[in-house]
Amino acid sequence: MSVQQVTAVRTLVLDNPEDVRDAAAALAGGRAVAHGFGNFYALTFRPDPEAVARVNRMKGRPAGQTASVTTVPERVPAAFDWTRLPDGVPWQQVRSLTDELLGLGPIGLRGPASARVPAALVADDAGGPTAQVIVPGTRCPSRSFLGAALGLTGGDFLAVTSVNRSRRLTGRDHEPPHWRADGLTEEFGAEPDVRILAHGDEAKARRRHPFHRPTSVSILSFHRVAGHTRSGLPALVLERQGSLSADHIRAVAANHGFGLAVAPRAATPLTPRSYPLA
């Protein structure tokens, strides 16, 4: 479905430079922007405690819940403290692994947080503070929007979360994020603090990411390892099996000298949101 079919409900278009500037200005002014993010949609906003609390309440989450980090691909390394990687995990190989994953599409990365990450986006961990970075990858045109928003806010990072409501509001066990602009607008279009920046052509956005399902990103962590493989490779941890499969991530990790351990909660892949038939 193209955005032309949802003209009555969409606000801005990701492929339109003027709309991108308007959305970036709205974010800088304090609004959240629900925008194309790889092959689905995510909600990006300022990384200050007030904005994080406001978005959490809108979604039905605890106000103080830590948000994830997003940014343009070239600033991803600045989110991590590469001096705090586990013993035997070379930072150069982690960097090359994450670069390849970013080239494929949307991905989540969790590692030791650098001092540059805003406090509202840092999680406490027994081994030290961590940051969870969620990025749309290098194939998505949303990098123009993210770059414009960063230019106006004057920082390296923004806050991001999934575009859905929590179980507290819906009463349902699992509410995946939106991957269609019509459903997104129906649920969030009336929110006064949300602007929508839709994919110009959603089918094309999905074709750009043939290995990804249209759901929340997979999350690979490297702030700790889960032992070693039989061949002696350090095993990074897959914390969530989302849009990119564990098998695909395992193959990419092996290219860079790592094994992959799938956390118990990541054993079952996330499924995309289903929409009522028209």
Short mmCIF file of N, CA, C and O in Angstrom, two decimals, residues 97-165:
data_model
loop_
_atom_site.label_atom_id
_atom_site.label_comp_id
_atom_site.label_asym_id
_atom_site.label_seq_id
_atom_site.Cartn_x
_atom_site.Cartn_y
_atom_site.Cartn_z
N LEU A 97 31.12 -6.18 12.78
CA LEU A 97 29.86 -6.93 12.84
C LEU A 97 28.67 -5.99 12.82
O LEU A 97 27.71 -6.19 12.05
N THR A 98 28.70 -4.96 13.66
CA THR A 98 27.56 -4.04 13.70
C THR A 98 27.41 -3.28 12.40
O THR A 98 26.28 -3.00 11.97
N ASP A 99 28.51 -2.96 11.75
CA ASP A 99 28.42 -2.29 10.45
C ASP A 99 27.71 -3.16 9.42
O ASP A 99 26.89 -2.67 8.63
N GLU A 100 28.00 -4.45 9.43
CA GLU A 100 27.33 -5.34 8.47
C GLU A 100 25.85 -5.45 8.78
O GLU A 100 25.01 -5.44 7.86
N LEU A 101 25.50 -5.54 10.05
CA LEU A 101 24.09 -5.62 10.42
C LEU A 101 23.35 -4.34 10.05
O LEU A 101 22.20 -4.39 9.58
N LEU A 102 23.98 -3.19 10.24
CA LEU A 102 23.36 -1.92 9.85
C LEU A 102 23.14 -1.86 8.35
O LEU A 102 22.15 -1.28 7.87
N GLY A 103 24.04 -2.46 7.59
CA GLY A 103 23.88 -2.48 6.13
C GLY A 103 22.72 -3.33 5.68
O GLY A 103 22.17 -3.10 4.59
N LEU A 104 22.33 -4.29 6.50
CA LEU A 104 21.19 -5.15 6.15
C LEU A 104 19.86 -4.48 6.43
O LEU A 104 18.89 -4.68 5.70
N GLY A 105 19.79 -3.70 7.53
CA GLY A 105 18.51 -3.07 7.85
C GLY A 105 18.37 -2.80 9.34
O GLY A 105 19.37 -2.72 10.07
N PRO A 106 17.13 -2.68 9.83
CA PRO A 106 16.90 -2.31 11.22
C PRO A 106 17.45 -3.36 12.19
O PRO A 106 17.29 -4.56 11.98
N ILE A 107 18.09 -2.86 13.27
CA ILE A 107 18.71 -3.77 14.23
C ILE A 107 18.79 -3.07 15.58
O ILE A 107 18.82 -1.84 15.66
N GLY A 108 18.84 -3.86 16.64
CA GLY A 108 19.06 -3.36 17.98
C GLY A 108 20.39 -3.86 18.51
O GLY A 108 20.74 -5.03 18.32
N LEU A 109 21.14 -3.00 19.18
CA LEU A 109 22.46 -3.32 19.71
C LEU A 109 22.51 -2.85 21.16
O LEU A 109 22.18 -1.70 21.45
N ARG A 110 22.93 -3.72 22.07
CA ARG A 110 23.08 -3.31 23.46
C ARG A 110 24.50 -3.56 23.91
O ARG A 110 25.03 -4.66 23.74
N GLY A 111 25.12 -2.53 24.46
CA GLY A 111 26.49 -2.63 24.92
C GLY A 111 26.76 -1.63 26.02
O GLY A 111 25.86 -0.90 26.46
N PRO A 112 28.00 -1.57 26.50
CA PRO A 112 28.35 -0.63 27.56
C PRO A 112 28.10 0.81 27.10
O PRO A 112 28.54 1.23 26.03
N ALA A 113 27.36 1.57 27.90
CA ALA A 113 26.98 2.93 27.51
C ALA A 113 28.16 3.88 27.65
O ALA A 113 28.91 3.83 28.63
N SER A 114 28.32 4.75 26.68
CA SER A 114 29.32 5.81 26.78
C SER A 114 28.76 6.94 27.63
O SER A 114 27.55 7.06 27.83
N ALA A 115 29.65 7.80 28.09
CA ALA A 115 29.23 8.93 28.91
C ALA A 115 28.44 9.95 28.11
O ALA A 115 27.82 10.85 28.69
N ARG A 116 28.42 9.83 26.78
CA ARG A 116 27.72 10.81 25.94
C ARG A 116 26.22 10.51 25.83
O ARG A 116 25.46 11.35 25.34
N VAL A 117 25.79 9.33 26.26
CA VAL A 117 24.38 8.96 26.13
C VAL A 117 23.58 9.64 27.25
O VAL A 117 23.96 9.56 28.42
N PRO A 118 22.48 10.33 26.93
CA PRO A 118 21.67 10.97 27.96
C PRO A 118 21.19 9.97 29.01
O PRO A 118 20.90 8.80 28.71
N ALA A 119 21.10 10.42 30.25
CA ALA A 119 20.80 9.54 31.38
C ALA A 119 19.47 8.82 31.22
O ALA A 119 19.32 7.67 31.67
N ALA A 120 18.48 9.46 30.60
CA ALA A 120 17.16 8.83 30.45
C ALA A 120 17.19 7.64 29.49
O ALA A 120 16.21 6.90 29.40
N LEU A 121 18.31 7.45 28.79
CA LEU A 121 18.44 6.36 27.83
C LEU A 121 19.45 5.32 28.28
O LEU A 121 19.83 4.44 27.49
N VAL A 122 19.89 5.40 29.52
CA VAL A 122 20.89 4.48 30.06
C VAL A 122 20.24 3.54 31.07
O VAL A 122 19.52 3.99 31.98
N ALA A 123 20.50 2.24 30.92
CA ALA A 123 19.96 1.24 31.83
C ALA A 123 21.05 0.77 32.79
O ALA A 123 22.23 0.67 32.41
N ASP A 124 20.65 0.47 34.00
CA ASP A 124 21.60 -0.07 34.98
C ASP A 124 21.77 -1.56 34.75
O ASP A 124 20.81 -2.29 34.49
N ASP A 125 23.01 -2.03 34.84
CA ASP A 125 23.32 -3.43 34.69
C ASP A 125 24.39 -3.78 35.72
O ASP A 125 25.18 -2.91 36.11
N ALA A 126 24.41 -5.04 36.13
CA ALA A 126 25.37 -5.45 37.15
C ALA A 126 26.81 -5.17 36.72
O ALA A 126 27.68 -4.90 37.56
N GLY A 127 27.06 -5.21 35.42
CA GLY A 127 28.40 -4.96 34.92
C GLY A 127 28.67 -3.52 34.56
O GLY A 127 29.73 -3.20 34.04
N GLY A 128 27.70 -2.63 34.84
CA GLY A 128 27.85 -1.22 34.50
C GLY A 128 26.71 -0.75 33.62
O GLY A 128 25.89 -1.55 33.15
N PRO A 129 26.60 0.55 33.37
CA PRO A 129 25.50 1.09 32.57
C PRO A 129 25.56 0.61 31.12
O PRO A 129 26.64 0.48 30.54
N THR A 130 24.39 0.36 30.56
CA THR A 130 24.30 -0.07 29.16
C THR A 130 23.36 0.84 28.39
O THR A 130 22.49 1.50 28.96
N ALA A 131 23.55 0.86 27.08
CA ALA A 131 22.65 1.57 26.17
C ALA A 131 22.13 0.58 25.14
O ALA A 131 22.89 -0.26 24.63
N GLN A 132 20.84 0.67 24.86
CA GLN A 132 20.22 -0.15 23.82
C GLN A 132 19.95 0.77 22.63
O GLN A 132 19.11 1.66 22.70
N VAL A 133 20.68 0.55 21.56
CA VAL A 133 20.61 1.40 20.38
C VAL A 133 19.75 0.71 19.32
O VAL A 133 20.04 -0.43 18.93
N ILE A 134 18.69 1.38 18.88
CA ILE A 134 17.78 0.85 17.87
C ILE A 134 17.90 1.74 16.64
O ILE A 134 17.62 2.94 16.72
N VAL A 135 18.31 1.17 15.53
CA VAL A 135 18.55 1.98 14.33
C VAL A 135 17.89 1.34 13.11
O VAL A 135 17.77 0.12 13.02
N PRO A 136 17.44 2.18 12.16
CA PRO A 136 16.75 1.65 10.98
C PRO A 136 17.69 1.10 9.92
O PRO A 136 17.22 0.54 8.92
N GLY A 137 18.99 1.26 10.09
CA GLY A 137 19.94 0.76 9.09
C GLY A 137 20.22 1.79 8.02
O GLY A 137 19.64 2.88 7.98
N THR A 138 21.14 1.43 7.13
CA THR A 138 21.60 2.37 6.11
C THR A 138 20.72 2.42 4.87
O THR A 138 20.87 3.31 4.05
N ARG A 139 19.79 1.48 4.73
CA ARG A 139 18.95 1.45 3.53
C ARG A 139 17.69 2.30 3.66
O ARG A 139 16.99 2.52 2.67
N CYS A 140 17.40 2.77 4.85
CA CYS A 140 16.14 3.46 5.09
C CYS A 140 16.31 4.97 4.91
O CYS A 140 17.25 5.57 5.44
N PRO A 141 15.39 5.63 4.21
CA PRO A 141 15.47 7.08 4.03
C PRO A 141 15.26 7.87 5.31
O PRO A 141 15.48 9.09 5.32
N SER A 142 14.88 7.21 6.40
CA SER A 142 14.66 7.94 7.65
C SER A 142 15.96 8.52 8.21
O SER A 142 15.91 9.37 9.11
N ARG A 143 17.11 8.11 7.68
CA ARG A 143 18.36 8.70 8.18
C ARG A 143 18.39 10.20 7.90
O ARG A 143 19.01 10.95 8.66
N SER A 144 17.71 10.66 6.84
CA SER A 144 17.63 12.10 6.58
C SER A 144 16.85 12.81 7.68
O SER A 144 17.23 13.88 8.15
N PHE A 145 15.73 12.22 8.08
CA PHE A 145 14.94 12.79 9.17
C PHE A 145 15.73 12.79 10.47
O PHE A 145 15.78 13.80 11.19
N LEU A 146 16.38 11.67 10.79
CA LEU A 146 17.14 11.59 12.03
C LEU A 146 18.28 12.62 12.03
O LEU A 146 18.54 13.28 13.03
N GLY A 147 18.95 12.75 10.89
CA GLY A 147 20.02 13.74 10.80
C GLY A 147 19.52 15.15 10.99
O GLY A 147 20.15 15.97 11.68
N ALA A 148 18.37 15.47 10.39
CA ALA A 148 17.81 16.81 10.54
C ALA A 148 17.39 17.07 11.98
O ALA A 148 17.60 18.17 12.53
N ALA A 149 16.79 16.06 12.63
CA ALA A 149 16.37 16.21 14.02
C ALA A 149 17.57 16.39 14.95
O ALA A 149 17.55 17.22 15.87
N LEU A 150 18.63 15.65 14.70
CA LEU A 150 19.85 15.81 15.51
C LEU A 150 20.45 17.20 15.31
O LEU A 150 20.94 17.81 16.27
N GLY A 151 20.41 17.69 14.08
CA GLY A 151 20.94 19.02 13.83
C GLY A 151 20.19 20.10 14.60
O GLY A 151 20.79 21.07 15.08
N LEU A 152 18.88 19.92 14.75
CA LEU A 152 18.07 20.93 15.46
C LEU A 152 18.15 20.78 16.97
O LEU A 152 18.02 21.77 17.70
N THR A 153 18.33 19.55 17.45
CA THR A 153 18.39 19.35 18.90
C THR A 153 19.81 19.52 19.44
O THR A 153 20.00 19.69 20.65
N GLY A 154 20.80 19.45 18.55
CA GLY A 154 22.17 19.72 18.96
C GLY A 154 22.87 18.58 19.68
O GLY A 154 23.89 18.80 20.33
N GLY A 155 22.36 17.37 19.58
CA GLY A 155 22.99 16.23 20.25
C GLY A 155 23.37 15.15 19.27
O GLY A 155 23.22 15.29 18.05
N ASP A 156 23.88 14.06 19.82
CA ASP A 156 24.26 12.90 19.00
C ASP A 156 23.17 11.83 18.97
O ASP A 156 23.21 10.94 18.12
N PHE A 157 22.23 11.91 19.93
CA PHE A 157 21.29 10.82 20.10
C PHE A 157 19.87 11.33 20.32
O PHE A 157 19.66 12.44 20.83
N LEU A 158 18.91 10.49 19.95
CA LEU A 158 17.50 10.72 20.20
C LEU A 158 16.94 9.50 20.92
O LEU A 158 17.58 8.44 20.96
N ALA A 159 15.76 9.65 21.48
CA ALA A 159 15.08 8.53 22.12
C ALA A 159 14.13 7.87 21.13
O ALA A 159 13.57 8.53 20.25
N VAL A 160 13.94 6.57 21.27
CA VAL A 160 13.06 5.83 20.36
C VAL A 160 12.36 4.71 21.11
O VAL A 160 12.88 4.18 22.10
N THR A 161 11.17 4.39 20.66
CA THR A 161 10.42 3.27 21.19
C THR A 161 9.51 2.75 20.10
O THR A 161 9.38 3.34 19.02
N SER A 162 8.88 1.62 20.36
CA SER A 162 7.96 1.03 19.39
C SER A 162 6.66 1.82 19.35
O SER A 162 6.25 2.43 20.34
N VAL A 163 5.99 1.80 18.20
CA VAL A 163 4.71 2.51 18.06
C VAL A 163 3.59 1.53 18.34
O VAL A 163 3.02 0.92 17.43
N ASN A 164 3.29 1.38 19.62
CA ASN A 164 2.20 0.50 20.04
C ASN A 164 1.79 0.89 21.45
O ASN A 164 2.42 1.73 22.09
N ARG A 165 0.73 0.30 21.92
CA ARG A 165 0.28 0.52 23.28
C ARG A 165 0.68 -0.68 24.14
O ARG A 165 0.82 -1.79 23.64
#
